[in-house]
Short mmCIF file of C-alpha atoms in Angstrom, two decimals:
data_model
loop_
_atom_site.label_atom_id
_atom_site.label_comp_id
_atom_site.label_asym_id
_atom_site.label_seq_id
_atom_site.Cartn_x
_atom_site.Cartn_y
_atom_site.Cartn_z
CA MET A 182 -42.38 -125.61 50.39
CA TYR A 183 -42.17 -121.98 50.79
CA LYS A 184 -43.58 -122.30 53.95
CA LEU A 185 -41.03 -125.23 54.90
CA ILE A 186 -37.72 -122.37 53.76
CA LEU A 187 -39.54 -119.41 55.36
CA LYS A 188 -39.55 -122.02 58.71
CA ILE A 189 -35.94 -123.29 58.28
CA SER A 190 -34.95 -119.69 57.54
CA PHE A 191 -36.56 -118.32 60.43
CA ILE A 192 -35.18 -121.06 63.02
CA LEU A 193 -31.78 -120.79 61.82
CA PHE A 194 -31.58 -116.23 62.14
CA PHE A 195 -32.69 -117.09 65.99
CA ILE A 196 -30.22 -120.63 66.72
CA TYR A 197 -27.06 -118.70 64.93
CA PRO A 198 -26.20 -115.38 66.41
CA ALA A 199 -24.19 -112.81 64.18
CA HIS A 200 -20.62 -113.50 63.78
CA SER A 201 -17.87 -110.45 64.10
CA ALA A 202 -15.05 -110.69 62.41
CA ASP A 203 -12.19 -110.69 65.38
CA VAL A 204 -8.88 -109.35 64.58
CA SER A 205 -5.48 -109.95 65.56
CA ILE A 206 -2.71 -107.80 65.90
CA ASP A 207 0.77 -108.78 66.95
CA MET A 208 3.46 -106.70 69.52
CA LEU A 209 6.69 -107.14 67.87
CA ASN A 210 10.11 -105.94 68.42
CA LYS A 211 10.91 -106.43 64.77
CA LEU A 212 8.95 -106.76 61.20
CA ASP A 213 10.76 -106.56 58.21
CA ARG A 214 13.07 -103.50 58.47
CA GLU A 215 11.06 -102.13 61.11
CA ILE A 216 11.65 -101.74 64.74
CA ASN A 217 8.68 -101.80 67.44
CA VAL A 218 6.17 -102.13 65.26
CA TYR A 219 2.01 -103.48 65.77
CA SER A 220 1.85 -106.18 62.73
CA LYS A 221 -1.12 -104.36 61.44
CA LYS A 222 -1.35 -100.24 61.59
CA LEU A 223 -4.20 -99.31 60.26
CA VAL A 224 -7.54 -101.67 61.07
CA ASN A 225 -11.19 -101.80 59.56
CA VAL A 226 -13.51 -103.70 62.03
CA ASP A 227 -17.61 -103.29 62.85
CA VAL A 228 -18.89 -102.85 65.92
CA GLY A 229 -18.80 -105.15 67.88
CA ASP A 230 -15.88 -106.86 66.39
CA THR A 231 -12.72 -107.14 69.21
CA ILE A 232 -9.26 -107.00 68.68
CA PHE A 233 -6.47 -109.19 70.06
CA TRP A 234 -3.59 -107.56 70.42
CA LYS A 235 -0.63 -110.30 71.08
CA SER A 236 2.42 -110.21 73.04
CA VAL A 237 4.61 -111.48 71.22
CA ASN A 238 7.45 -109.97 72.37
CA PRO A 239 8.11 -108.34 75.96
CA GLY A 240 8.12 -104.73 76.50
CA HIS A 241 4.96 -103.58 74.45
CA ASN A 242 1.39 -102.25 75.20
CA VAL A 243 -1.63 -100.69 74.22
CA GLU A 244 -3.02 -97.12 74.65
CA PHE A 245 -5.91 -95.31 73.52
CA ILE A 246 -4.35 -91.81 72.73
CA LYS A 247 -6.20 -88.83 74.35
CA GLY A 248 -8.55 -86.92 72.00
CA GLY A 249 -7.88 -90.29 70.01
CA ILE A 250 -10.92 -91.96 70.12
CA PRO A 251 -14.60 -91.21 69.18
CA GLU A 252 -17.05 -89.25 71.77
CA GLY A 253 -18.68 -91.99 74.24
CA ALA A 254 -16.03 -94.81 74.11
CA GLU A 255 -13.98 -95.36 76.79
CA LYS A 256 -10.50 -94.50 77.32
CA PHE A 257 -8.16 -97.82 77.55
CA LYS A 258 -4.35 -98.78 78.70
CA SER A 259 -3.23 -102.04 79.00
CA SER A 260 -0.29 -104.09 80.78
CA TYR A 261 2.77 -104.06 79.38
CA SER A 262 3.70 -107.61 78.20
CA LYS A 263 0.48 -108.77 78.47
CA ASP A 264 -2.32 -110.54 75.29
CA VAL A 265 -5.12 -107.61 75.53
CA SER A 266 -8.33 -107.45 73.61
CA TYR A 267 -10.90 -104.70 73.36
CA THR A 268 -14.56 -104.98 72.04
CA PHE A 269 -15.32 -101.57 70.31
CA LYS A 270 -19.25 -100.67 70.73
CA VAL A 271 -18.76 -97.31 69.53
CA PRO A 272 -18.15 -95.96 65.72
CA GLY A 273 -15.34 -93.94 65.15
CA ILE A 274 -11.68 -93.09 64.64
CA TYR A 275 -9.36 -94.62 67.41
CA ALA A 276 -6.15 -94.01 67.66
CA TYR A 277 -3.36 -95.71 69.75
CA TRP A 278 0.58 -95.92 70.61
CA CYS A 279 2.71 -98.55 72.56
CA THR A 280 3.47 -96.31 75.76
CA PRO A 281 7.24 -96.50 75.85
CA HIS A 282 7.57 -96.42 71.41
CA LYS A 283 5.09 -93.90 70.41
CA SER A 284 8.41 -91.87 69.73
CA ILE A 285 9.50 -94.12 67.50
CA GLY A 286 6.58 -95.02 65.40
CA MET A 287 4.70 -97.57 67.24
CA ILE A 288 1.55 -96.33 66.90
CA GLY A 289 -1.76 -97.43 65.26
CA PHE A 290 -5.24 -96.79 64.30
CA VAL A 291 -8.43 -98.69 64.35
CA VAL A 292 -11.48 -97.91 61.97
CA VAL A 293 -15.15 -98.34 63.54
CA GLY A 294 -17.73 -99.28 61.34
CA ASN A 295 -16.81 -97.27 58.47
CA ASP A 296 -16.94 -93.85 61.14
CA LYS A 297 -14.28 -91.36 60.27
CA SER A 298 -16.48 -88.54 61.45
CA ASN A 299 -13.81 -87.83 64.33
CA LEU A 300 -10.77 -87.84 61.73
CA ASP A 301 -10.24 -84.06 62.68
CA SER A 302 -9.51 -84.62 65.82
CA ILE A 303 -7.37 -87.31 65.01
CA LYS A 304 -5.51 -85.17 63.11
CA LYS A 305 -5.22 -82.70 65.93
CA ILE A 306 -3.17 -85.19 67.88
CA LYS A 307 0.33 -84.54 68.72
CA PHE A 308 2.35 -87.74 66.95
CA PHE A 309 5.94 -87.66 68.15
CA GLY A 310 9.64 -88.42 66.48
CA LYS A 311 8.54 -91.29 63.38
CA SER A 312 5.10 -91.43 64.90
CA LYS A 313 4.41 -88.20 62.99
CA LYS A 314 5.36 -89.17 59.49
CA ILE A 315 3.70 -92.87 60.05
CA ALA A 316 0.19 -90.81 61.17
CA GLU A 317 0.55 -88.54 58.54
CA LYS A 318 0.62 -91.10 55.63
CA LEU A 319 -1.73 -93.54 57.47
CA LEU A 320 -4.52 -90.51 58.03
CA SER A 321 -4.08 -89.57 54.50
CA SER A 322 -5.20 -93.24 53.59
CA LEU A 323 -8.37 -92.69 54.78
#
C-alpha cells in the first residue's frame, strides 16, 4: 500500500504543475469616494505570479516608478486604456503609478516573495501631491 501511495504521489507531482496565484486589479475613474484609483493599492504575490490590470475606465496605465523596483527587475510601462499583465520574476517591492494621475494618488505597490529588502529605495521615491500621503501610509504598513 505504501508503494502505491508513493507512486501516485510521484505521478501527481509531475503531472500537475505548480499553480500561481494570479491577481486582478481594476484601473478606475472612481471607487467609493476616491477618483482615479487602482482597485487594490497593496498586493502580496509570490515569484512567478501574474498581476492583470484591467482597463475598466479609459485613460489609465501602469508604469513602474524609476528607483521603485528591485535590482534585476525590468522596467515596465503599459499603453493607456489597455488591459495589461506582468509576471513577477524578481522578489522585492515594486512601486507603480498611472502616469497621468500620479500626483492625485493613483499609485500602488506589489510585494513579491515577501521580500522587503529594497524598502529603503522605495522610501526615497519622490511622490507628488496626494500620492505622497498615500505612499507614506501604505509603506508604513509593510
